Coordinates of C-alpha atoms (C1' of nucleotides) in Angstrom, one line a residue:
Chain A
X1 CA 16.5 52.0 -51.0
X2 CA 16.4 55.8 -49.9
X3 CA 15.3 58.8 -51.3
X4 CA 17.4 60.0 -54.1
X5 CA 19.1 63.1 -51.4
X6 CA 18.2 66.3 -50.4
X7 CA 19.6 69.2 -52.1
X8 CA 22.6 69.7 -49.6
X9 CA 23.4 66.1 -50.3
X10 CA 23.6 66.9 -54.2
X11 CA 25.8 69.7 -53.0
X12 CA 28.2 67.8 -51.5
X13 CA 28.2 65.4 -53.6
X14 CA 29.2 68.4 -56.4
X15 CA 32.2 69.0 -53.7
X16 CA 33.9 65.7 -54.3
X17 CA 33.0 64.7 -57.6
X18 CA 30.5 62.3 -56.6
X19 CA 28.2 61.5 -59.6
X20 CA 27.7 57.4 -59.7
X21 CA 26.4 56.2 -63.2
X22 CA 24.1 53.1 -62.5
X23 CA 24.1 52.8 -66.0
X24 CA 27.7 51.9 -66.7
X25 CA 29.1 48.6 -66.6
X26 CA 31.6 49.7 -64.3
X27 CA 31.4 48.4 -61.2
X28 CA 29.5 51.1 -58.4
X29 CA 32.7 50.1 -55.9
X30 CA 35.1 50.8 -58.9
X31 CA 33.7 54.5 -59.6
X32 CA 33.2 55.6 -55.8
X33 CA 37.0 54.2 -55.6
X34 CA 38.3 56.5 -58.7
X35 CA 36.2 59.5 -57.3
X36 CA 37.4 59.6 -54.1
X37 CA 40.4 58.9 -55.3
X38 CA 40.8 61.9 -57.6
X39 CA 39.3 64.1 -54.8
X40 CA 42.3 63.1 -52.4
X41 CA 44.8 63.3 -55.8
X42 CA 43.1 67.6 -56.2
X43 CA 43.4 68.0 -52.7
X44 CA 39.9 68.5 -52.4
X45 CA 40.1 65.9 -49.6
X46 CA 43.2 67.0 -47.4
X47 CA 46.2 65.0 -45.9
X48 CA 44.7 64.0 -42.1
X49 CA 41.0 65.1 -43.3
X50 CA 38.7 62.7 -42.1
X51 CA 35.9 61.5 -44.0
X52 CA 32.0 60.9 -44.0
X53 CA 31.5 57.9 -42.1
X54 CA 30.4 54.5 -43.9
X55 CA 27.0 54.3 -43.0
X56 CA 26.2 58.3 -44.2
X57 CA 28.3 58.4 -47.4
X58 CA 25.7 54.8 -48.3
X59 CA 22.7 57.1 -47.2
X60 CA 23.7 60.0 -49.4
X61 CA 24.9 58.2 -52.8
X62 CA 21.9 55.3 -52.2
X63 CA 24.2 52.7 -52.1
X64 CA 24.7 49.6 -49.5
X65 CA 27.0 50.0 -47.0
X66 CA 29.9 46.9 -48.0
X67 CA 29.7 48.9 -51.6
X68 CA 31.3 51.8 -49.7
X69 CA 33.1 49.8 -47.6
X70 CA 34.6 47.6 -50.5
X71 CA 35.2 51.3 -52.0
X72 CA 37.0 52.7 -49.4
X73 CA 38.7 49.5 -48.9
X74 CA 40.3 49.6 -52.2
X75 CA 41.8 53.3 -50.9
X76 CA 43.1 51.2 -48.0
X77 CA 44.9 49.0 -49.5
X78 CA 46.7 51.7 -52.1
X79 CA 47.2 53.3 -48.9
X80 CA 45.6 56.3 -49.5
X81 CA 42.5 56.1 -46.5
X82 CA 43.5 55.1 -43.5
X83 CA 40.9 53.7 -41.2
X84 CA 40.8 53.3 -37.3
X85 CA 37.6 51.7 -35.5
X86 CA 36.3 53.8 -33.1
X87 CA 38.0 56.5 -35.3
X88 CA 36.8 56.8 -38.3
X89 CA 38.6 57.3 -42.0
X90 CA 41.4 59.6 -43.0
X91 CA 43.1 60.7 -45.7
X92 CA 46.8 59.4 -45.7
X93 CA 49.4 62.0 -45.5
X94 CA 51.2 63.0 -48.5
X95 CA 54.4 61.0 -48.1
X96 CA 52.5 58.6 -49.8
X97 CA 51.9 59.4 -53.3
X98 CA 51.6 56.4 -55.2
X99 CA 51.1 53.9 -52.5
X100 CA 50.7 50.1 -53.3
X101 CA 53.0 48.2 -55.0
X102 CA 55.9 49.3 -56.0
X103 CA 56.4 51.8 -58.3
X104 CA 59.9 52.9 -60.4
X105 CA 61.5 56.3 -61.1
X106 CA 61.2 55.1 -64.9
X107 CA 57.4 54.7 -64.7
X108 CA 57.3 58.2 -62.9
X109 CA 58.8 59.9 -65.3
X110 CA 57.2 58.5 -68.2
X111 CA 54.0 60.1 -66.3
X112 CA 55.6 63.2 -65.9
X113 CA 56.3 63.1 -69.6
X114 CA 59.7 62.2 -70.2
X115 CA 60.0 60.4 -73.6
X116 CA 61.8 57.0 -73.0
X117 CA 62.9 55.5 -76.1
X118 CA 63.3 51.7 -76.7
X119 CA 66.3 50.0 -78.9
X120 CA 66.3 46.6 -79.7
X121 CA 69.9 44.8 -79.5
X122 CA 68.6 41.3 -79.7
X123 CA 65.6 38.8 -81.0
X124 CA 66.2 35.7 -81.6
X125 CA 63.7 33.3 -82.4
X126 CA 64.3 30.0 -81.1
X127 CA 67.0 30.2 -78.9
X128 CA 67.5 27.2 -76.1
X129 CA 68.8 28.1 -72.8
X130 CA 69.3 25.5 -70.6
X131 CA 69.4 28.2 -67.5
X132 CA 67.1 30.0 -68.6
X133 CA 64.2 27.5 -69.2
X134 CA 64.8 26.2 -65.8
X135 CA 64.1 29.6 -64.5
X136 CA 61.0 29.5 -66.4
X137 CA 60.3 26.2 -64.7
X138 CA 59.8 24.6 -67.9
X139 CA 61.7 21.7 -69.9
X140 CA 65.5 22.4 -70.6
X141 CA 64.8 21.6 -74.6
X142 CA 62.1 24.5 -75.1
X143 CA 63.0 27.0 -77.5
X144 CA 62.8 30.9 -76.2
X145 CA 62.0 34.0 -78.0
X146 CA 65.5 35.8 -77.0
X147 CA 65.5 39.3 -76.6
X148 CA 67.9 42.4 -75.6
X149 CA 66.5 46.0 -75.1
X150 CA 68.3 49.2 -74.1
X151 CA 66.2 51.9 -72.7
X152 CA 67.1 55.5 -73.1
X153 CA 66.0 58.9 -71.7
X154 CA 66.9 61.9 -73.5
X155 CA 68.9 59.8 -75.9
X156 CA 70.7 58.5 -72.8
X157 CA 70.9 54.6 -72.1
X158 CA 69.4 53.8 -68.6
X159 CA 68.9 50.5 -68.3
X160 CA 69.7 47.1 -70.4
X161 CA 66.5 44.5 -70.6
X162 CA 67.1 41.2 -71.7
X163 CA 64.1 38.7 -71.5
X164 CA 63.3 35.0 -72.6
X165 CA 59.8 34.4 -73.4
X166 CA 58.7 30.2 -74.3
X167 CA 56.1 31.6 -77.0
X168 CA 55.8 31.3 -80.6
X169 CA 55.0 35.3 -81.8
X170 CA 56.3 35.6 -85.6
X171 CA 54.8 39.0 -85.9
X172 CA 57.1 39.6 -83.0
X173 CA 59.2 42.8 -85.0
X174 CA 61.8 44.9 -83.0
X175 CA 59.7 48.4 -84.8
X176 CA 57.0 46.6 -82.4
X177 CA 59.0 46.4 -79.9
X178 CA 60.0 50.1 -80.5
X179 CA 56.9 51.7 -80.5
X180 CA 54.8 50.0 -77.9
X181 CA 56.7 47.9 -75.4
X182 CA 56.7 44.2 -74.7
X183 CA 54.0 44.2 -72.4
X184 CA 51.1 45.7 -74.5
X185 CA 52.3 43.8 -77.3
X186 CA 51.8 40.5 -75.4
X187 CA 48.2 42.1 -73.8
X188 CA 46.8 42.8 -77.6
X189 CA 47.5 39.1 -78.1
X190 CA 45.4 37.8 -74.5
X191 CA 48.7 37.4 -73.0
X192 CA 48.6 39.4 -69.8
X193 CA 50.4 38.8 -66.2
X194 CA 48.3 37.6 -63.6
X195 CA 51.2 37.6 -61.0
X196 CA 54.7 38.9 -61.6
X197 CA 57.5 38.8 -59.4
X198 CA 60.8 40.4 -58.9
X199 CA 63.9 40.2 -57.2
X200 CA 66.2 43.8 -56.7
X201 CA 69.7 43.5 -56.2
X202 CA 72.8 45.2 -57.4
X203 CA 76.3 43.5 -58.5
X204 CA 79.2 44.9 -60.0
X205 CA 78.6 45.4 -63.6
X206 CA 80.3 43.5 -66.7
X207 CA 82.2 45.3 -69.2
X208 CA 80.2 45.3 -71.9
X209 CA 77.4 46.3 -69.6
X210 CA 79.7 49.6 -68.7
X211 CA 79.9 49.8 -72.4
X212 CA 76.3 49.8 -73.1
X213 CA 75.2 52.1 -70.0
X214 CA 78.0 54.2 -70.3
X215 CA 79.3 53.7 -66.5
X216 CA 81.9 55.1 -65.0
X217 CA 84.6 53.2 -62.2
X218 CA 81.9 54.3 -59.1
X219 CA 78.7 54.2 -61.2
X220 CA 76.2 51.4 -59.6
X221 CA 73.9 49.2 -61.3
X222 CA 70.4 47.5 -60.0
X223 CA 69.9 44.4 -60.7
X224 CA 66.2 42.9 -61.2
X225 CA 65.0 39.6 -62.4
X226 CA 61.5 38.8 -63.2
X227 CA 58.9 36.3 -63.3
X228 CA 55.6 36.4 -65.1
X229 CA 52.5 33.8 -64.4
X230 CA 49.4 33.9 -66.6
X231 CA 46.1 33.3 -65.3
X232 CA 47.1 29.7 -65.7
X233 CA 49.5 29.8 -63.8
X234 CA 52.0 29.1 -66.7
X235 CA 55.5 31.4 -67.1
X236 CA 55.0 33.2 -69.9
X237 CA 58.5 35.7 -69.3
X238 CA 61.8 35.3 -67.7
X239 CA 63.7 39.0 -67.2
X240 CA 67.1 40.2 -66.0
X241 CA 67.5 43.8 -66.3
X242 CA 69.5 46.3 -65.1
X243 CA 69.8 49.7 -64.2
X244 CA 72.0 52.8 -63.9
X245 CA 71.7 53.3 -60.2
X246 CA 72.2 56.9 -60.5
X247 CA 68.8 57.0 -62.4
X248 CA 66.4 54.8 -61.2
X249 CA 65.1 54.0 -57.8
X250 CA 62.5 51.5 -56.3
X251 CA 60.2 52.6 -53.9
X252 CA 57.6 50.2 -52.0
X253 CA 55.4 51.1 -50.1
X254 CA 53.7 49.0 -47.6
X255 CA 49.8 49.6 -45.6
X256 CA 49.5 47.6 -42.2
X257 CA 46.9 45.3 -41.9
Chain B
X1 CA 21.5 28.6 -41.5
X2 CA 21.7 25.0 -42.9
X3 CA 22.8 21.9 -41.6
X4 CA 25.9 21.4 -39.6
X5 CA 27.2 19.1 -43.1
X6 CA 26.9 16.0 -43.6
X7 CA 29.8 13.2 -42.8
X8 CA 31.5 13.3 -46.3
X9 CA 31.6 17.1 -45.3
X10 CA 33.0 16.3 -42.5
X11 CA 35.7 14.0 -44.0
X12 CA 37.1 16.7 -46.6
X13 CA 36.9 19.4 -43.7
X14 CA 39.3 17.4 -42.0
X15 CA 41.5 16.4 -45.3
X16 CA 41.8 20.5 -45.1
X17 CA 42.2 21.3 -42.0
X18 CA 39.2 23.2 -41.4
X19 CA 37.8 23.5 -38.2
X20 CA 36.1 26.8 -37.4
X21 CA 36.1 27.7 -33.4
X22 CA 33.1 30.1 -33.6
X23 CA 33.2 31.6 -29.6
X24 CA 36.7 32.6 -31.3
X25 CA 37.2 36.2 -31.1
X26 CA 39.5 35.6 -34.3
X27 CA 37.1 36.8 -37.2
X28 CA 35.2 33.6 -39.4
X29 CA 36.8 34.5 -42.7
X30 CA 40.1 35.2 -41.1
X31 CA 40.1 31.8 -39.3
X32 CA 39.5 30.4 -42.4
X33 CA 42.1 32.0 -44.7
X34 CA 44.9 30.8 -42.4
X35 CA 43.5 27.2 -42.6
X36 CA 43.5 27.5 -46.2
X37 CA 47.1 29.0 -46.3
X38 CA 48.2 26.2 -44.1
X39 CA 46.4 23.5 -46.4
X40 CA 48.0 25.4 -49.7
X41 CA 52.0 25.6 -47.5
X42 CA 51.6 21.9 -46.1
X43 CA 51.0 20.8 -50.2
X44 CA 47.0 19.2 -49.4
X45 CA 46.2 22.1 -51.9
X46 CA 48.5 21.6 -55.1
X47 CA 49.9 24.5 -57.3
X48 CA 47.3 24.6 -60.1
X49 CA 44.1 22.4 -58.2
X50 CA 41.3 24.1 -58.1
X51 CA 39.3 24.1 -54.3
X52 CA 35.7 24.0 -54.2
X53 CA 33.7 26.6 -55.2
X54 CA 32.6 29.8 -53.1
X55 CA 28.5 28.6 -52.7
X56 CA 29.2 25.6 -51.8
X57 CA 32.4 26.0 -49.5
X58 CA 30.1 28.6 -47.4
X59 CA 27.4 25.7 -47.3
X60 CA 29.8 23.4 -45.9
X61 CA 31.2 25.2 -43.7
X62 CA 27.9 27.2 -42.6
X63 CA 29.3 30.4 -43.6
X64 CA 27.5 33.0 -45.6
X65 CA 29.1 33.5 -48.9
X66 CA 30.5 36.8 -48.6
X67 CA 32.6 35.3 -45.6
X68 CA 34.0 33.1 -47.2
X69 CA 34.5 35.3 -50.5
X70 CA 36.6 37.9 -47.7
X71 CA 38.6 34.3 -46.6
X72 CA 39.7 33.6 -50.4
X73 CA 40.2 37.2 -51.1
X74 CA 42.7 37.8 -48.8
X75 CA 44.6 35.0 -50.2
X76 CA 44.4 36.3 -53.5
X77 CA 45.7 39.7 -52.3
X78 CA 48.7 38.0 -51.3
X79 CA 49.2 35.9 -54.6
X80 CA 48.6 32.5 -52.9
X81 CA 45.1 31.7 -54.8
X82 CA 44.1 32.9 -58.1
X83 CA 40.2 33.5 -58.7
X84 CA 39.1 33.2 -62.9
X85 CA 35.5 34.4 -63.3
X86 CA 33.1 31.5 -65.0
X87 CA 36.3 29.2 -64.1
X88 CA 36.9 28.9 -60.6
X89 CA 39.9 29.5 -57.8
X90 CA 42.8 27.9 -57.9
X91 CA 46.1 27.6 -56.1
X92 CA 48.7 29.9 -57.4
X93 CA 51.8 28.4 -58.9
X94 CA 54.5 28.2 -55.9
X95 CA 56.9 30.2 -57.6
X96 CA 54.9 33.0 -55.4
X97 CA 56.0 31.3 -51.8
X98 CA 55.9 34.5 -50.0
X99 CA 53.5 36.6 -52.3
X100 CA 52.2 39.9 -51.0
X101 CA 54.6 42.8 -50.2
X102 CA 58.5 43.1 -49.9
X103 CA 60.5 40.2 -48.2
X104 CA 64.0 40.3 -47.7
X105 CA 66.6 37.7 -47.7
X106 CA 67.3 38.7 -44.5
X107 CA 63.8 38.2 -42.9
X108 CA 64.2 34.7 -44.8
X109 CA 67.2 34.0 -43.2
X110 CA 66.2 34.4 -39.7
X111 CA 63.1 32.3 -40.6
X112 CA 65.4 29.6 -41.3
X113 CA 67.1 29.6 -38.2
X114 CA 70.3 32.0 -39.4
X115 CA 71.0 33.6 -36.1
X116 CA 71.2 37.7 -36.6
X117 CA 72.8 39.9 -34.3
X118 CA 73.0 43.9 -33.5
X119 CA 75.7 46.3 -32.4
X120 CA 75.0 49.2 -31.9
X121 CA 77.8 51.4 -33.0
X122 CA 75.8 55.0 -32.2
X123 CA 73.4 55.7 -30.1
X124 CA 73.1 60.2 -29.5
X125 CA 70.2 61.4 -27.9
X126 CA 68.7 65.2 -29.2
X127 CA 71.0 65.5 -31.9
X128 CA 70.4 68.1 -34.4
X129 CA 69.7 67.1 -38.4
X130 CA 68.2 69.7 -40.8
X131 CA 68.5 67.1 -43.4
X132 CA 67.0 64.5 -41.4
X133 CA 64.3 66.7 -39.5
X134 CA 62.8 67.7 -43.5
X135 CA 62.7 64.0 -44.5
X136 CA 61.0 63.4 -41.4
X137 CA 59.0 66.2 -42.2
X138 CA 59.4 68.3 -38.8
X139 CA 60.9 71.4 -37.8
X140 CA 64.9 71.6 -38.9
X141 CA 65.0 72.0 -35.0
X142 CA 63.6 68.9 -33.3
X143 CA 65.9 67.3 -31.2
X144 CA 66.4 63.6 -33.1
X145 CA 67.7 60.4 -31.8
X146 CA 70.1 59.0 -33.9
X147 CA 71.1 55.5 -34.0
X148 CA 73.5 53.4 -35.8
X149 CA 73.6 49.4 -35.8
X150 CA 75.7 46.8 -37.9
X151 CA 74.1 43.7 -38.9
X152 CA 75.7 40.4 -38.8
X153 CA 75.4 36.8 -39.6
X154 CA 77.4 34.1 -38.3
X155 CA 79.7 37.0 -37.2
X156 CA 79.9 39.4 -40.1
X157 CA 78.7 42.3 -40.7
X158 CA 75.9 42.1 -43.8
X159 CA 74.5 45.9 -43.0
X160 CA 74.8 48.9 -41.9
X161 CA 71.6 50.7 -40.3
X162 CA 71.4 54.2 -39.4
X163 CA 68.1 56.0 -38.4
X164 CA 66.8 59.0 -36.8
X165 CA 64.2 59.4 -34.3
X166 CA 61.8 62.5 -33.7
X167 CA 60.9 60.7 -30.0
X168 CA 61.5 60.9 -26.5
X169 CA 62.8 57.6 -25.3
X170 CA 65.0 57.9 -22.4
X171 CA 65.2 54.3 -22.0
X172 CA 66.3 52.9 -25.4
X173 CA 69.4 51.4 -24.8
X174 CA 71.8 50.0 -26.6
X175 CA 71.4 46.3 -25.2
X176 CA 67.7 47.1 -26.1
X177 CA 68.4 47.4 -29.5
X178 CA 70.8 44.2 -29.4
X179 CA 68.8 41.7 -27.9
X180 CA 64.8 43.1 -29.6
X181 CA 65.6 45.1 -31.9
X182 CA 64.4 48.6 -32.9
X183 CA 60.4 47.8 -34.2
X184 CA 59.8 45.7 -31.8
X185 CA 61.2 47.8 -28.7
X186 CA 58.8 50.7 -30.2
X187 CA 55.9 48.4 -30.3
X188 CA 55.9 47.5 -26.8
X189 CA 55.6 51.5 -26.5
X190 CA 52.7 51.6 -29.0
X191 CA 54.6 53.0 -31.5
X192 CA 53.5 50.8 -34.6
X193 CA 53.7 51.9 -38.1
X194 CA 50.4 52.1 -40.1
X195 CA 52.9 53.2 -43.2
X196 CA 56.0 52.5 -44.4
X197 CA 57.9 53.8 -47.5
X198 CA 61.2 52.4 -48.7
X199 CA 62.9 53.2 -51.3
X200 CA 65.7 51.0 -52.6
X201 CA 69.1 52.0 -55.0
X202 CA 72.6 51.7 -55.0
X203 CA 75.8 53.8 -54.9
X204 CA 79.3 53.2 -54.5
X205 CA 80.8 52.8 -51.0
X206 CA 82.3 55.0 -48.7
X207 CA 85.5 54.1 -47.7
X208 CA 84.2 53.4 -44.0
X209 CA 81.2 51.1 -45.5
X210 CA 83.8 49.5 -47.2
X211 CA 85.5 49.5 -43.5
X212 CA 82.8 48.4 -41.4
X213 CA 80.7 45.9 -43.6
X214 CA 84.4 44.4 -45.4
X215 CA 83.7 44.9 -48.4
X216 CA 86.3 44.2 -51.4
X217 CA 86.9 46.5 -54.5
X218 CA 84.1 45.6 -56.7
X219 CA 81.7 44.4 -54.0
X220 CA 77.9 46.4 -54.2
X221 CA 75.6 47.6 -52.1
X222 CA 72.2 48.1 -51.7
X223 CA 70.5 51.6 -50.3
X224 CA 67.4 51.7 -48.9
X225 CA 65.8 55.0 -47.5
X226 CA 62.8 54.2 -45.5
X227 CA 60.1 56.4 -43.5
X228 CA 57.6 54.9 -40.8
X229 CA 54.5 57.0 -40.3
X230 CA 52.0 56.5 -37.6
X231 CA 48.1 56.3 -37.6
X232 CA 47.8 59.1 -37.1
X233 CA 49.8 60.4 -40.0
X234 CA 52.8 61.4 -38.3
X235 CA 56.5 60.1 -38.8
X236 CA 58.5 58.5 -36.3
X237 CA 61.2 57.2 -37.8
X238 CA 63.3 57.6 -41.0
X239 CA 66.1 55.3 -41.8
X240 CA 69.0 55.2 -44.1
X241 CA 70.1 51.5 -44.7
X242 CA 72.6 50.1 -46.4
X243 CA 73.3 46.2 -47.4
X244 CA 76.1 44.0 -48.8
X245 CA 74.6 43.1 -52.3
X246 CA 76.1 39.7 -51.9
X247 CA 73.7 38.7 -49.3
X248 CA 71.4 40.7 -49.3
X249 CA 67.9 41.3 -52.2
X250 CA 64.6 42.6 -52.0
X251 CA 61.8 40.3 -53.3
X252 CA 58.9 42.2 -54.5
X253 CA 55.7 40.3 -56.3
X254 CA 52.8 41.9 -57.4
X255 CA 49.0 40.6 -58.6
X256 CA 47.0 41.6 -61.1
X257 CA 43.7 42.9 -60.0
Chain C
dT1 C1' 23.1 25.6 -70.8
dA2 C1' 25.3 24.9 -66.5
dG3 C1' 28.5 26.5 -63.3
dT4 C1' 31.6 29.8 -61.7
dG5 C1' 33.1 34.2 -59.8
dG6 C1' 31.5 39.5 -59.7
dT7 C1' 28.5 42.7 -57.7
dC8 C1' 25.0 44.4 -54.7
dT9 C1' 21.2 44.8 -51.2
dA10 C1' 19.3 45.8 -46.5
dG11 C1' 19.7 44.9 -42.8
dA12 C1' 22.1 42.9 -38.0
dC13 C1' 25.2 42.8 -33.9
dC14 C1' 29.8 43.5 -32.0
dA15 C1' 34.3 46.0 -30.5
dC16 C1' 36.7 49.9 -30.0
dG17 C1' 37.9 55.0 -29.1
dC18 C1' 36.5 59.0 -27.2
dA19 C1' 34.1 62.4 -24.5
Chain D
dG1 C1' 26.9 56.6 -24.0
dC2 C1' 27.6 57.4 -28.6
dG3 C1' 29.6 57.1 -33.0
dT4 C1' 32.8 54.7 -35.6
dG5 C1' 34.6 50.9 -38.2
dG6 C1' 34.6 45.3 -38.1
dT7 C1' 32.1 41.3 -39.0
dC8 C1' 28.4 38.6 -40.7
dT9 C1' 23.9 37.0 -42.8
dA10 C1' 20.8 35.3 -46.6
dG11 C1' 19.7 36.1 -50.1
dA12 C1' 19.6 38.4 -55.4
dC13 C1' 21.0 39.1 -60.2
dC14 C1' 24.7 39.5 -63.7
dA15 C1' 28.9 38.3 -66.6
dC16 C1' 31.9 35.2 -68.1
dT17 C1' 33.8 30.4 -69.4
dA18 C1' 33.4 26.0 -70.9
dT19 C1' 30.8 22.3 -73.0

DNA sequence: TAGTGGTCTAGACCACGCA
DNA sequence: GCGTGGTCTAGACCACTAT
């Protein structure tokens, strides 16, 4: 334990953002994370800037040095630090805007406040799929929640979502479905993916799928099917959507070790 | 520092595989994570056990908790262990085989002994791109090497791999790029990517893709833009890739923090 | 209540890059 | 040689889950 900082320590601190509250549950890592963070996102702290070494920024915000480091490490990982031994940190260049993970055109534009609409086709309650359940790596005879979605921008079909979920929801309604998306429906009930994972390829489109999307002879379509694990380690949703190609786009990223 | 463990320690350190080489100049908990990964690959850990405990893993293996903590986190990163707080750790369900990141069919196939091969179809040394030069980021001016490569297995073509290169290699040739391929000859220069971005969609066909990779009328494909930066923040490479959809998908999984 | 992971401290020494 | 990140220790206390 240090002093509290002198007053060109509170000053810089002012420059980034830097105010921990010891008080809050969250974590000290968690809120050094989101500061920096939002002080790369303002361009406060500049594509290629490097920043205050480990063992200084502990000193001036009276923390422990692995706290910063599991900080900064977090960055790392999203790809948004970069850090060389010998070095020291920098701020990632630009082309990286949403590192970590993967991210989708859709999810972008829902930031950037593009209203995407949901309609429900389909649900079923009940429904046995022999393919299906296998995919879910359960037993054939288990009866699925059955369920077909389009997604629309701007009134405009985009994608077609059809998913199989082995759960018993009654309250499961298509207004839900409508308002707040499959995902934070099953998250109000506990029901929230620990892992997911997805497979992106592209095929030739049936014709009611060129119905539904509205394709054209030379119009593309991704193709992505999903797994999702709970905590348990139990499949909770099977999904195979697809995509106009002409409107949505993957991008990964990926942080060397 | 406790006790070296006593024999039933020793006993279950063997049933795992773990053997710690301490005058190693491979880090503790990174020794450790790959004996765990082996132990969770060669099925000694199960899909759904749960392994010991942090405490008393570090005591058993003389390792100071957070070591072992950084061992089992890194393996939680990449989806192969889940950690439940108040539960415990346990191994991920193996519907994750390859968690962590992007892996492609491709990279699979060679894995499993598929033999991949190159030609290099164009190979142009300071060739001019505006396009090119402002997705790389640079001066519309900079002299660019571009290259272009077909993919095949068992003697056709799956892919079709252009990229452009802001660098000065005079000695890139094209039996380089057929017998090591392009990462790999950069490496060797110290060329290595700290950051990659890909981003992954699909089009219709030109009529010479349909040429060079074979493809039939309502045969797919898969595009994937990509751009390699360096530590330093600069780009070295930018690639515009294109796959048959047939045999080719990108398999993205994600965990939960 | 007992046991687990989650967070944090206050140091230590080492390896690497650069001047 | 010096400053940086990389690794590691030996604890501490808290929060959550299951019983």
């Amino acid at each position: 334990m240090t002093t509290s900082g002198t007053a060109d320590d509170r000053g810089e601190n002012r420059r980034l953002g830097l105010h921990l509250d010891r008080s809050s549950p969250v974590p000290m890592y968690h809120q050094l994370a989101e500061q920096l963070e939002s002080a790369i996102r303002d361009g406060i702290l500049r594509p290629g800037e490097t920043i205050e070494n480990e063992v200084s920024l502990a000193q001036r915000l009276d923390l422990s040095r692995p706290t910063v480091r599991h900080a900064i490490s977090a960055l790392v990982t999203r790809g948004l630090l970069i850090r060389r031994r010998g070095v020291g940190t920098t701020v990632a260049t630009d082309f990286l805007p949403q590192a970590g993970g993967v991210t989708s055109l859709f999810d972008e534009l829902t930031v950037q406040g593009y209203a995407p609409a949901t309609k429900v086709i389909r649900l079923v309650y009940g429904e046995l799929d022999q393919r299906i359940a296998l995919r879910l790596k359960l037993d054939p005879h288990t009866p699925l929640i059955a369920l077909e979605r389009l997604r629309l921008v701007n009134g405009t079909a985009v994608a077609m979502l059809r998913n199989w979920l082995p759960l018993d929801l009654p309250d499961l309604s298509a207004a839900h479905l409508e308002s707040t998306g499959l995902y934070e429906f099953l998250g109000r009930r506990g029901i929230v993916a620990a892992a997911t994972q997805q497979i992106i390829g592209s095929r030739a489109a049936t014709t009611d799928e060129r119905r539904l999307l509205d394709l054209g002879r030379s119009d593309s379509i991704l193709t992505v099917t999903q797994l999702a694990c709970a905590a348990d380690g139990s499949t909770f949703d099977y999904g195979e959507h697809i995509y106009r190609a002409d409107r949505y786009q993957f991008r990964v990223t990926h942080q060397a070790a």
